[in-house]
mmCIF file of C-alpha atoms in Angstrom:
data_model
loop_
_atom_site.group_PDB
_atom_site.id
_atom_site.type_symbol
_atom_site.label_atom_id
_atom_site.label_comp_id
_atom_site.label_asym_id
_atom_site.label_seq_id
_atom_site.Cartn_x
_atom_site.Cartn_y
_atom_site.Cartn_z
ATOM 1 C CA HIS A 5 173.814 205.720 57.222
ATOM 2 C CA GLU A 6 171.978 203.511 59.750
ATOM 3 C CA PHE A 7 171.156 200.595 58.010
ATOM 4 C CA ASN A 8 168.693 198.149 59.914
ATOM 5 C CA ASN A 9 170.375 194.595 60.299
ATOM 6 C CA GLY A 10 167.084 192.643 59.222
ATOM 7 C CA ASN A 11 168.800 189.251 59.791
ATOM 8 C CA GLY A 12 171.967 189.899 58.306
ATOM 9 C CA ALA A 13 170.815 192.326 55.231
ATOM 10 C CA TRP A 14 173.768 194.214 55.623
ATOM 11 C CA ILE A 15 176.081 190.994 55.030
ATOM 12 C CA ARG A 16 174.263 190.622 51.947
ATOM 13 C CA ALA A 17 174.365 193.897 50.565
ATOM 14 C CA SER A 18 178.350 194.148 51.588
ATOM 15 C CA ILE A 19 178.835 190.842 49.781
ATOM 16 C CA ARG A 20 176.893 192.301 46.635
ATOM 17 C CA ASN A 21 179.005 195.559 46.663
ATOM 18 C CA ILE A 22 182.247 193.661 47.149
ATOM 19 C CA LYS A 23 181.250 191.431 44.261
ATOM 20 C CA GLU A 24 180.334 194.243 42.002
ATOM 21 C CA ASN A 25 183.274 196.441 42.870
ATOM 22 C CA GLY A 26 186.024 194.048 43.633
ATOM 23 C CA MET A 27 187.795 193.654 47.074
ATOM 24 C CA PRO A 28 190.899 195.797 45.953
ATOM 25 C CA ALA A 29 188.584 198.850 44.835
ATOM 26 C CA LEU A 30 187.114 198.578 48.403
ATOM 27 C CA ASN A 31 190.548 198.081 50.148
ATOM 28 C CA TYR A 32 189.529 194.740 51.286
ATOM 29 C CA LEU A 33 187.063 196.430 53.650
ATOM 30 C CA HIS A 34 183.288 195.761 53.954
ATOM 31 C CA THR A 35 180.451 198.301 53.843
ATOM 32 C CA ARG A 36 176.987 198.670 55.409
ATOM 33 C CA GLU A 37 175.480 200.401 52.404
ATOM 34 C CA PRO A 38 171.738 199.311 51.690
ATOM 35 C CA GLY A 39 172.070 200.010 47.888
ATOM 36 C CA PRO A 40 174.668 200.004 45.237
ATOM 37 C CA ILE A 41 177.769 201.759 45.718
ATOM 38 C CA THR A 42 180.942 202.830 43.866
ATOM 39 C CA PRO A 43 184.671 202.986 45.109
ATOM 40 C CA GLU A 44 184.240 206.838 45.431
ATOM 41 C CA THR A 45 181.112 206.697 47.454
ATOM 42 C CA TYR A 46 181.690 203.682 50.061
ATOM 43 C CA GLU A 47 182.269 204.044 53.510
ATOM 44 C CA PRO A 48 183.890 201.190 55.369
ATOM 45 C CA TYR A 49 181.904 199.596 58.253
ATOM 46 C CA PHE A 50 184.198 199.052 61.296
ATOM 47 C CA HIS A 51 181.440 198.229 63.996
ATOM 48 C CA HIS A 52 182.361 194.469 63.218
ATOM 49 C CA PRO A 53 185.332 192.874 61.693
ATOM 50 C CA PRO A 54 185.182 191.642 58.330
ATOM 51 C CA MET A 55 185.104 187.846 58.530
ATOM 52 C CA PRO A 56 181.201 187.417 58.647
ATOM 53 C CA VAL A 57 181.234 189.099 55.256
ATOM 54 C CA TRP A 58 184.517 187.385 53.757
ATOM 55 C CA LEU A 59 183.476 183.809 54.425
ATOM 56 C CA PRO A 60 179.796 184.168 52.826
ATOM 57 C CA GLY A 61 181.632 186.049 50.030
ATOM 58 C CA ILE A 62 183.905 183.176 49.206
ATOM 59 C CA MET A 63 180.945 180.725 49.421
ATOM 60 C CA SER A 64 179.362 183.040 47.094
ATOM 61 C CA LEU A 65 182.198 182.653 44.500
ATOM 62 C CA VAL A 66 181.881 178.754 44.551
ATOM 63 C CA SER A 67 178.108 178.556 44.298
ATOM 64 C CA GLY A 68 176.875 182.319 43.421
ATOM 65 C CA LEU A 69 175.114 184.995 45.393
ATOM 66 C CA ASN A 70 171.921 183.327 46.638
ATOM 67 C CA GLU A 71 170.182 182.994 50.051
ATOM 68 C CA VAL A 72 171.552 179.396 50.471
ATOM 69 C CA SER A 73 175.104 180.014 49.756
ATOM 70 C CA VAL A 74 175.136 182.942 52.273
ATOM 71 C CA ARG A 75 173.325 180.944 54.872
ATOM 72 C CA PHE A 76 175.185 177.855 54.323
ATOM 73 C CA VAL A 77 178.220 179.381 55.973
ATOM 74 C CA PHE A 78 176.263 180.401 59.313
ATOM 75 C CA ILE A 79 174.658 176.961 59.613
ATOM 76 C CA SER A 80 178.142 175.359 59.136
ATOM 77 C CA ALA A 81 179.483 177.595 62.057
ATOM 78 C CA THR A 82 176.608 176.653 64.095
ATOM 79 C CA LEU A 83 177.214 172.864 63.630
ATOM 80 C CA LEU A 84 180.817 173.609 64.248
ATOM 81 C CA SER A 85 180.201 175.176 67.593
ATOM 82 C CA VAL A 86 178.053 172.227 68.539
ATOM 83 C CA ALA A 87 180.677 169.921 67.636
ATOM 84 C CA GLY A 88 183.386 172.057 69.620
ATOM 85 C CA LEU A 89 181.216 172.302 72.711
ATOM 86 C CA TYR A 90 180.786 168.617 72.553
ATOM 87 C CA VAL A 91 184.763 168.084 72.165
ATOM 88 C CA LEU A 92 185.115 170.644 75.129
ATOM 89 C CA THR A 93 182.841 169.281 77.701
ATOM 90 C CA ARG A 94 183.880 165.705 76.922
ATOM 91 C CA ARG A 95 187.280 166.625 77.680
ATOM 92 C CA LEU A 96 186.599 168.616 80.955
ATOM 93 C CA TYR A 97 183.732 165.917 82.193
ATOM 94 C CA ASP A 98 182.395 162.902 80.282
ATOM 95 C CA VAL A 99 180.334 161.805 77.231
ATOM 96 C CA ARG A 100 176.967 162.105 79.096
ATOM 97 C CA ILE A 101 177.491 165.702 80.221
ATOM 98 C CA ALA A 102 178.749 166.431 76.858
ATOM 99 C CA TRP A 103 175.633 165.308 75.132
ATOM 100 C CA TRP A 104 173.414 167.190 77.875
ATOM 101 C CA ALA A 105 175.334 170.417 77.095
ATOM 102 C CA CYS A 106 174.903 170.024 73.408
ATOM 103 C CA LEU A 107 171.314 169.405 73.680
ATOM 104 C CA LEU A 108 170.827 172.425 76.109
ATOM 105 C CA TYR A 109 173.084 174.719 73.684
ATOM 106 C CA LEU A 110 170.600 173.304 70.809
ATOM 107 C CA MET A 111 167.632 174.348 72.439
ATOM 108 C CA MET A 112 168.631 177.906 73.318
ATOM 109 C CA PRO A 113 166.717 180.782 71.211
ATOM 110 C CA LEU A 114 170.197 182.108 70.054
ATOM 111 C CA THR A 115 170.940 178.620 68.368
ATOM 112 C CA THR A 116 167.579 177.337 67.276
ATOM 113 C CA TYR A 117 166.398 180.746 65.817
ATOM 114 C CA PHE A 118 169.599 182.537 64.793
ATOM 115 C CA GLY A 119 171.437 179.475 63.932
ATOM 116 C CA ARG A 120 170.342 179.868 60.330
ATOM 117 C CA SER A 121 170.527 183.638 59.974
ATOM 118 C CA PRO A 122 173.453 185.727 58.684
ATOM 119 C CA ASP A 123 175.127 187.497 61.579
ATOM 120 C CA TRP A 124 178.472 187.623 63.411
ATOM 121 C CA VAL A 125 177.379 185.968 66.556
ATOM 122 C CA LEU A 126 177.455 182.473 65.157
ATOM 123 C CA ILE A 127 180.853 182.410 63.666
ATOM 124 C CA SER A 128 182.296 184.217 66.983
ATOM 125 C CA MET A 129 180.597 181.444 68.918
ATOM 126 C CA ALA A 130 181.987 178.642 66.821
ATOM 127 C CA ALA A 131 185.457 180.332 67.006
ATOM 128 C CA GLY A 132 185.172 180.720 70.716
ATOM 129 C CA VAL A 133 184.233 177.147 71.221
ATOM 130 C CA LEU A 134 186.785 175.578 68.985
ATOM 131 C CA TYR A 135 189.549 177.958 70.621
ATOM 132 C CA SER A 136 188.285 176.704 73.989
ATOM 133 C CA ALA A 137 188.499 172.931 73.073
ATOM 134 C CA VAL A 138 191.992 173.330 71.607
ATOM 135 C CA PHE A 139 193.054 175.492 74.534
ATOM 136 C CA VAL A 140 191.851 172.623 77.186
ATOM 137 C CA ASN A 141 193.738 170.039 74.937
ATOM 138 C CA TRP A 142 197.080 172.107 74.967
ATOM 139 C CA LEU A 143 196.814 172.463 78.762
ATOM 140 C CA GLN A 144 196.556 168.739 78.958
ATOM 141 C CA ARG A 145 199.586 168.185 76.567
ATOM 142 C CA PRO A 146 200.930 171.290 75.061
ATOM 143 C CA THR A 147 202.402 170.713 71.420
ATOM 144 C CA TRP A 148 202.939 173.182 68.630
ATOM 145 C CA ALA A 149 200.464 171.962 66.496
ATOM 146 C CA ARG A 150 197.797 172.666 69.508
ATOM 147 C CA PHE A 151 199.467 176.015 69.854
ATOM 148 C CA ALA A 152 199.088 176.876 66.216
ATOM 149 C CA GLY A 153 195.500 175.875 66.303
ATOM 150 C CA MET A 154 194.729 178.131 69.176
ATOM 151 C CA ALA A 155 196.654 180.984 67.356
ATOM 152 C CA ALA A 156 194.406 180.373 64.183
ATOM 153 C CA MET A 157 191.262 180.145 66.180
ATOM 154 C CA ALA A 158 192.291 183.549 68.074
ATOM 155 C CA ILE A 159 193.228 185.211 64.957
ATOM 156 C CA PHE A 160 189.876 183.968 63.338
ATOM 157 C CA GLY A 161 187.749 184.925 66.385
ATOM 158 C CA VAL A 162 189.140 188.547 66.409
ATOM 159 C CA TYR A 163 188.238 188.985 62.629
ATOM 160 C CA THR A 164 185.028 188.048 63.548
ATOM 161 C CA PHE A 165 184.161 189.857 66.875
ATOM 162 C CA TRP A 166 186.587 192.296 68.485
ATOM 163 C CA ILE A 167 185.645 191.167 72.116
ATOM 164 C CA VAL A 168 187.381 187.883 71.568
ATOM 165 C CA ILE A 169 190.785 189.593 72.269
ATOM 166 C CA LEU A 170 189.371 189.793 75.830
ATOM 167 C CA TYR A 171 188.057 186.238 75.894
ATOM 168 C CA VAL A 172 191.633 184.936 74.502
ATOM 169 C CA GLY A 173 193.405 187.144 77.247
ATOM 170 C CA LEU A 174 191.003 186.063 80.277
ATOM 171 C CA LEU A 175 191.864 182.077 79.294
ATOM 172 C CA GLY A 176 195.511 182.714 79.112
ATOM 173 C CA VAL A 177 195.318 184.605 82.514
ATOM 174 C CA LEU A 178 193.224 181.755 83.998
ATOM 175 C CA ALA A 179 195.689 179.250 82.682
ATOM 176 C CA LEU A 180 198.621 180.911 84.575
ATOM 177 C CA ILE A 181 196.493 180.678 87.761
#
């Protein structure tokens, strides 16, 4: 059942299988099957959490299952990560350093090449950077709204990439030091 990623081909295939069979029939789990499946023959894919499939799936309900609707979600995640990086570095340093950080971030191959392709990395980076930006604001002035924002970004990140649990825990330990 090894299916080559091919710039997120498994994400598009999983969305198609969810649309054809329905989420309840697949127990709200995504698959990595390259071809059409039935609820009796699918195998859930647990290597990555389901958020990279759910978000484009929701977008495809609005605009149909096509290349633009799937890639739009990941391009938006890339833009959100740039905005979050700007807010984070501006809070920690100043506007000039924030602009340089965003410029360097946009020049990195991960951002320039993969910033448009369907993959879990872009959504997890956006969740991580936005979590960090809210976390820095919360450290400066703790409020329940910021705490709720951190909790939402942490849950969003964990449903995108399992390792976010360690990232959130590490920042929590560093805040206590």
